[in-house]
Amino acid sequence: MFRSFCAGLLIVISLAVTGCSAGVSGLQSYVNTSKGYEFLYPNGWIPVNLGTSARKTVDVVFRDLVERTENLSVIINDAPEGKTLEDLGSPTDVGYRLLKVINNDPDANREADFIRAEARENKEKTYYLLEYEADIPEQGIRHNIASVAVSRGKIFTFSLSTPERRWDSVKDAFEVAAKSFTVR
């Protein structure tokens, strides 16, 4: 009887552990110790050489090896002096402000729609998770999810983007990756 109980308990624990790890399978870690951030990204993605023409605010870009338009980036900008993320507004305020910037950028040539915003806490830091759809000429509709944080006088934006046709198949991994983004 005791052996049956232990065997059953072992099976339940094994299933629970497998279920917990299923959300992060297929992801690998990226750590930038000099800039103070880290995140998970999908296997099969490769870093993109930004070259000298890249904007100074874009720190790193990865893209899918197969679905070449699927990508992520980390953008670092100066934060207003002494301001926290909460000082910049609620998740929805910041999301709509970013939407306004996206839609008013004459070089971007796209129209974006704001889907959702939420706040989360991790290691005593606040992060805003923002989700958008963008209609980009010659690319069609794209789905974007971003994690935003303020640390050490900088605004860090971690953003993942995919064609809308792929969103349902990658949304769980993208959500885990976006929530994995941390700054020190």
PDB file of C-alpha atoms in Angstrom:
ATOM      1  CA  MET A   1       0.000   0.000   0.000  1.00  0.00           C
ATOM      2  CA  PHE A   2       2.770   2.432   0.943  1.00  0.00           C
ATOM      3  CA  ARG A   3       4.633   1.577  -2.287  1.00  0.00           C
ATOM      4  CA  SER A   4       1.495   2.279  -4.338  1.00  0.00           C
ATOM      5  CA  PHE A   5       1.070   5.607  -2.603  1.00  0.00           C
ATOM      6  CA  CYS A   6       4.739   6.542  -3.235  1.00  0.00           C
ATOM      7  CA  ALA A   7       4.537   5.451  -6.873  1.00  0.00           C
ATOM      8  CA  GLY A   8       1.363   7.506  -7.366  1.00  0.00           C
ATOM      9  CA  LEU A   9       2.913  10.514  -5.637  1.00  0.00           C
ATOM     10  CA  LEU A  10       6.028  10.207  -7.808  1.00  0.00           C
ATOM     11  CA  ILE A  11       3.884  10.191 -10.967  1.00  0.00           C
ATOM     12  CA  VAL A  12       1.959  13.284  -9.827  1.00  0.00           C
ATOM     13  CA  ILE A  13       5.185  15.126  -8.972  1.00  0.00           C
ATOM     14  CA  SER A  14       6.725  14.140 -12.326  1.00  0.00           C
ATOM     15  CA  LEU A  15       3.687  15.438 -14.208  1.00  0.00           C
ATOM     16  CA  ALA A  16       3.677  18.659 -12.203  1.00  0.00           C
ATOM     17  CA  VAL A  17       7.371  19.292 -12.848  1.00  0.00           C
ATOM     18  CA  THR A  18       6.953  18.489 -16.561  1.00  0.00           C
ATOM     19  CA  GLY A  19       3.971  20.831 -16.758  1.00  0.00           C
ATOM     20  CA  CYS A  20       5.905  23.637 -15.092  1.00  0.00           C
ATOM     21  CA  SER A  21       8.841  23.331 -17.453  1.00  0.00           C
ATOM     22  CA  ALA A  22       6.750  22.988 -20.621  1.00  0.00           C
ATOM     23  CA  GLY A  23       6.236  26.762 -20.838  1.00  0.00           C
ATOM     24  CA  VAL A  24       9.952  27.475 -21.087  1.00  0.00           C
ATOM     25  CA  SER A  25      11.107  24.581 -23.240  1.00  0.00           C
ATOM     26  CA  GLY A  26      12.651  25.677 -26.496  1.00  0.00           C
ATOM     27  CA  LEU A  27      14.077  28.858 -24.981  1.00  0.00           C
ATOM     28  CA  GLN A  28      17.659  29.783 -24.258  1.00  0.00           C
ATOM     29  CA  SER A  29      19.204  32.503 -22.140  1.00  0.00           C
ATOM     30  CA  TYR A  30      20.892  35.748 -23.161  1.00  0.00           C
ATOM     31  CA  VAL A  31      22.711  37.819 -20.540  1.00  0.00           C
ATOM     32  CA  ASN A  32      24.327  41.209 -21.071  1.00  0.00           C
ATOM     33  CA  THR A  33      26.329  41.836 -17.906  1.00  0.00           C
ATOM     34  CA  SER A  34      27.781  45.164 -19.058  1.00  0.00           C
ATOM     35  CA  LYS A  35      24.358  46.744 -19.762  1.00  0.00           C
ATOM     36  CA  GLY A  36      22.616  44.849 -16.950  1.00  0.00           C
ATOM     37  CA  TYR A  37      19.793  42.900 -18.547  1.00  0.00           C
ATOM     38  CA  GLU A  38      18.852  39.346 -19.477  1.00  0.00           C
ATOM     39  CA  PHE A  39      16.077  37.435 -21.205  1.00  0.00           C
ATOM     40  CA  LEU A  40      15.047  34.122 -22.732  1.00  0.00           C
ATOM     41  CA  TYR A  41      14.654  33.771 -26.493  1.00  0.00           C
ATOM     42  CA  PRO A  42      13.498  30.959 -28.807  1.00  0.00           C
ATOM     43  CA  ASN A  43      15.903  28.257 -29.964  1.00  0.00           C
ATOM     44  CA  GLY A  44      16.806  28.665 -33.611  1.00  0.00           C
ATOM     45  CA  TRP A  45      17.145  32.424 -33.342  1.00  0.00           C
ATOM     46  CA  ILE A  46      20.418  34.127 -34.214  1.00  0.00           C
ATOM     47  CA  PRO A  47      21.915  37.527 -33.382  1.00  0.00           C
ATOM     48  CA  VAL A  48      21.777  40.156 -36.112  1.00  0.00           C
ATOM     49  CA  ASN A  49      24.890  42.199 -36.837  1.00  0.00           C
ATOM     50  CA  LEU A  50      23.688  45.779 -36.405  1.00  0.00           C
ATOM     51  CA  GLY A  51      26.653  47.312 -38.165  1.00  0.00           C
ATOM     52  CA  THR A  52      27.512  50.979 -37.900  1.00  0.00           C
ATOM     53  CA  SER A  53      24.257  52.244 -39.408  1.00  0.00           C
ATOM     54  CA  ALA A  54      22.112  50.990 -36.511  1.00  0.00           C
ATOM     55  CA  ARG A  55      20.590  53.546 -34.185  1.00  0.00           C
ATOM     56  CA  LYS A  56      22.545  53.902 -30.967  1.00  0.00           C
ATOM     57  CA  THR A  57      19.476  53.047 -28.886  1.00  0.00           C
ATOM     58  CA  VAL A  58      19.138  49.510 -30.336  1.00  0.00           C
ATOM     59  CA  ASP A  59      21.401  47.323 -28.227  1.00  0.00           C
ATOM     60  CA  VAL A  60      20.703  43.831 -29.587  1.00  0.00           C
ATOM     61  CA  VAL A  61      18.541  42.161 -32.231  1.00  0.00           C
ATOM     62  CA  PHE A  62      17.816  38.464 -32.753  1.00  0.00           C
ATOM     63  CA  ARG A  63      15.770  36.893 -35.541  1.00  0.00           C
ATOM     64  CA  ASP A  64      14.415  33.468 -36.346  1.00  0.00           C
ATOM     65  CA  LEU A  65      16.666  31.521 -38.684  1.00  0.00           C
ATOM     66  CA  VAL A  66      13.678  30.163 -40.656  1.00  0.00           C
ATOM     67  CA  GLU A  67      10.968  32.848 -40.260  1.00  0.00           C
ATOM     68  CA  ARG A  68      13.342  35.716 -40.975  1.00  0.00           C
ATOM     69  CA  THR A  69      10.886  38.517 -40.161  1.00  0.00           C
ATOM     70  CA  GLU A  70      10.264  37.148 -36.648  1.00  0.00           C
ATOM     71  CA  ASN A  71      12.542  39.078 -34.316  1.00  0.00           C
ATOM     72  CA  LEU A  72      13.305  40.588 -30.949  1.00  0.00           C
ATOM     73  CA  SER A  73      15.203  43.664 -29.894  1.00  0.00           C
ATOM     74  CA  VAL A  74      16.391  45.461 -26.800  1.00  0.00           C
ATOM     75  CA  ILE A  75      16.267  49.241 -27.012  1.00  0.00           C
ATOM     76  CA  ILE A  76      17.856  51.424 -24.339  1.00  0.00           C
ATOM     77  CA  ASN A  77      16.992  55.127 -23.972  1.00  0.00           C
ATOM     78  CA  ASP A  78      17.663  57.709 -21.304  1.00  0.00           C
ATOM     79  CA  ALA A  79      14.901  58.023 -18.728  1.00  0.00           C
ATOM     80  CA  PRO A  80      13.830  61.416 -17.439  1.00  0.00           C
ATOM     81  CA  GLU A  81      16.120  62.165 -14.502  1.00  0.00           C
ATOM     82  CA  GLY A  82      15.042  60.549 -11.248  1.00  0.00           C
ATOM     83  CA  LYS A  83      11.911  58.969 -12.770  1.00  0.00           C
ATOM     84  CA  THR A  84      10.660  55.437 -12.162  1.00  0.00           C
ATOM     85  CA  LEU A  85       8.468  53.506 -14.562  1.00  0.00           C
ATOM     86  CA  GLU A  86       5.446  54.290 -12.396  1.00  0.00           C
ATOM     87  CA  ASP A  87       6.319  58.021 -12.635  1.00  0.00           C
ATOM     88  CA  LEU A  88       5.951  57.738 -16.415  1.00  0.00           C
ATOM     89  CA  GLY A  89       2.336  56.572 -16.024  1.00  0.00           C
ATOM     90  CA  SER A  90       0.227  53.450 -15.709  1.00  0.00           C
ATOM     91  CA  PRO A  91       0.824  50.510 -18.061  1.00  0.00           C
ATOM     92  CA  THR A  92      -2.056  51.722 -20.242  1.00  0.00           C
ATOM     93  CA  ASP A  93      -0.765  55.334 -20.259  1.00  0.00           C
ATOM     94  CA  VAL A  94       2.706  54.215 -21.320  1.00  0.00           C
ATOM     95  CA  GLY A  95       1.214  51.810 -23.880  1.00  0.00           C
ATOM     96  CA  TYR A  96      -0.897  54.527 -25.500  1.00  0.00           C
ATOM     97  CA  ARG A  97       2.007  56.980 -25.433  1.00  0.00           C
ATOM     98  CA  LEU A  98       4.177  54.427 -27.256  1.00  0.00           C
ATOM     99  CA  LEU A  99       1.314  53.775 -29.696  1.00  0.00           C
ATOM    100  CA  LYS A 100       1.141  57.495 -30.470  1.00  0.00           C
ATOM    101  CA  VAL A 101       4.895  57.576 -31.163  1.00  0.00           C
ATOM    102  CA  ILE A 102       4.614  54.514 -33.442  1.00  0.00           C
ATOM    103  CA  ASN A 103       1.669  55.885 -35.403  1.00  0.00           C
ATOM    104  CA  ASN A 104       3.132  59.400 -35.772  1.00  0.00           C
ATOM    105  CA  ASP A 105       6.596  58.286 -36.944  1.00  0.00           C
ATOM    106  CA  PRO A 106       6.763  59.272 -40.655  1.00  0.00           C
ATOM    107  CA  ASP A 107       9.717  56.912 -41.222  1.00  0.00           C
ATOM    108  CA  ALA A 108       7.896  53.881 -39.782  1.00  0.00           C
ATOM    109  CA  ASN A 109       5.026  53.812 -42.323  1.00  0.00           C
ATOM    110  CA  ARG A 110       2.761  51.660 -40.171  1.00  0.00           C
ATOM    111  CA  GLU A 111      -0.485  51.819 -38.257  1.00  0.00           C
ATOM    112  CA  ALA A 112      -0.580  50.089 -34.874  1.00  0.00           C
ATOM    113  CA  ASP A 113      -3.412  49.126 -32.524  1.00  0.00           C
ATOM    114  CA  PHE A 114      -2.977  48.765 -28.782  1.00  0.00           C
ATOM    115  CA  ILE A 115      -4.241  45.410 -27.429  1.00  0.00           C
ATOM    116  CA  ARG A 116      -3.360  45.240 -23.724  1.00  0.00           C
ATOM    117  CA  ALA A 117      -1.098  46.420 -20.936  1.00  0.00           C
ATOM    118  CA  GLU A 118      -0.280  45.009 -17.532  1.00  0.00           C
ATOM    119  CA  ALA A 119       2.211  45.594 -14.741  1.00  0.00           C
ATOM    120  CA  ARG A 120       4.288  42.944 -13.020  1.00  0.00           C
ATOM    121  CA  GLU A 121       6.864  42.947 -10.255  1.00  0.00           C
ATOM    122  CA  ASN A 122      10.105  40.961 -10.347  1.00  0.00           C
ATOM    123  CA  LYS A 123      12.977  41.365  -7.902  1.00  0.00           C
ATOM    124  CA  GLU A 124      11.573  44.661  -6.601  1.00  0.00           C
ATOM    125  CA  LYS A 125      11.381  46.173 -10.111  1.00  0.00           C
ATOM    126  CA  THR A 126       8.236  47.076 -12.012  1.00  0.00           C
ATOM    127  CA  TYR A 127       7.814  45.933 -15.610  1.00  0.00           C
ATOM    128  CA  TYR A 128       5.045  46.833 -18.038  1.00  0.00           C
ATOM    129  CA  LEU A 129       3.961  44.210 -20.547  1.00  0.00           C
ATOM    130  CA  LEU A 130       2.492  45.820 -23.677  1.00  0.00           C
ATOM    131  CA  GLU A 131       0.864  44.116 -26.662  1.00  0.00           C
ATOM    132  CA  TYR A 132       0.201  45.611 -30.115  1.00  0.00           C
ATOM    133  CA  GLU A 133      -0.826  44.727 -33.650  1.00  0.00           C
ATOM    134  CA  ALA A 134       0.783  46.717 -36.447  1.00  0.00           C
ATOM    135  CA  ASP A 135      -0.198  46.886 -40.110  1.00  0.00           C
ATOM    136  CA  ILE A 136       3.017  47.355 -42.067  1.00  0.00           C
ATOM    137  CA  PRO A 137       2.935  47.808 -45.855  1.00  0.00           C
ATOM    138  CA  GLU A 138       4.590  44.909 -47.706  1.00  0.00           C
ATOM    139  CA  GLN A 139       4.682  42.843 -44.470  1.00  0.00           C
ATOM    140  CA  GLY A 140       1.031  42.742 -43.488  1.00  0.00           C
ATOM    141  CA  ILE A 141      -0.235  42.563 -39.937  1.00  0.00           C
ATOM    142  CA  ARG A 142       2.332  41.840 -37.229  1.00  0.00           C
ATOM    143  CA  HIS A 143       1.869  41.011 -33.574  1.00  0.00           C
ATOM    144  CA  ASN A 144       4.212  42.608 -31.025  1.00  0.00           C
ATOM    145  CA  ILE A 145       4.717  42.093 -27.315  1.00  0.00           C
ATOM    146  CA  ALA A 146       7.087  44.216 -25.255  1.00  0.00           C
ATOM    147  CA  SER A 147       8.399  44.416 -21.709  1.00  0.00           C
ATOM    148  CA  VAL A 148       9.437  47.855 -20.450  1.00  0.00           C
ATOM    149  CA  ALA A 149      11.466  48.705 -17.334  1.00  0.00           C
ATOM    150  CA  VAL A 150      13.382  51.648 -15.906  1.00  0.00           C
ATOM    151  CA  SER A 151      16.720  51.080 -14.193  1.00  0.00           C
ATOM    152  CA  ARG A 152      19.850  53.140 -13.519  1.00  0.00           C
ATOM    153  CA  GLY A 153      18.478  56.170 -15.412  1.00  0.00           C
ATOM    154  CA  LYS A 154      17.622  54.160 -18.532  1.00  0.00           C
ATOM    155  CA  ILE A 155      14.394  52.909 -20.120  1.00  0.00           C
ATOM    156  CA  PHE A 156      14.819  49.324 -21.339  1.00  0.00           C
ATOM    157  CA  THR A 157      12.365  47.996 -23.935  1.00  0.00           C
ATOM    158  CA  PHE A 158      12.446  44.305 -24.858  1.00  0.00           C
ATOM    159  CA  SER A 159      10.220  43.670 -27.864  1.00  0.00           C
ATOM    160  CA  LEU A 160       9.259  40.552 -29.831  1.00  0.00           C
ATOM    161  CA  SER A 161       7.515  40.681 -33.220  1.00  0.00           C
ATOM    162  CA  THR A 162       5.978  38.068 -35.519  1.00  0.00           C
ATOM    163  CA  PRO A 163       3.628  37.958 -38.510  1.00  0.00           C
ATOM    164  CA  GLU A 164       0.032  37.688 -37.269  1.00  0.00           C
ATOM    165  CA  ARG A 165      -0.388  34.335 -39.071  1.00  0.00           C
ATOM    166  CA  ARG A 166       2.202  32.855 -36.651  1.00  0.00           C
ATOM    167  CA  TRP A 167       0.973  34.493 -33.450  1.00  0.00           C
ATOM    168  CA  ASP A 168      -1.131  31.553 -32.213  1.00  0.00           C
ATOM    169  CA  SER A 169       1.798  29.152 -32.531  1.00  0.00           C
ATOM    170  CA  VAL A 170       4.389  31.394 -30.827  1.00  0.00           C
ATOM    171  CA  LYS A 171       2.366  33.433 -28.325  1.00  0.00           C
ATOM    172  CA  ASP A 172       3.102  31.188 -25.323  1.00  0.00           C
ATOM    173  CA  ALA A 173       6.868  31.248 -25.938  1.00  0.00           C
ATOM    174  CA  PHE A 174       6.777  35.003 -26.630  1.00  0.00           C
ATOM    175  CA  GLU A 175       4.834  35.614 -23.415  1.00  0.00           C
ATOM    176  CA  VAL A 176       7.381  33.589 -21.400  1.00  0.00           C
ATOM    177  CA  ALA A 177      10.266  35.413 -23.132  1.00  0.00           C
ATOM    178  CA  ALA A 178       8.719  38.849 -22.508  1.00  0.00           C
ATOM    179  CA  LYS A 179       8.120  38.039 -18.850  1.00  0.00           C
ATOM    180  CA  SER A 180      11.682  36.685 -18.514  1.00  0.00           C
ATOM    181  CA  PHE A 181      13.184  40.078 -19.339  1.00  0.00           C
ATOM    182  CA  THR A 182      14.907  41.489 -16.261  1.00  0.00           C
ATOM    183  CA  VAL A 183      17.175  44.440 -15.585  1.00  0.00           C
ATOM    184  CA  ARG A 184      19.389  45.144 -12.619  1.00  0.00           C
TER     185      ARG A 184
END
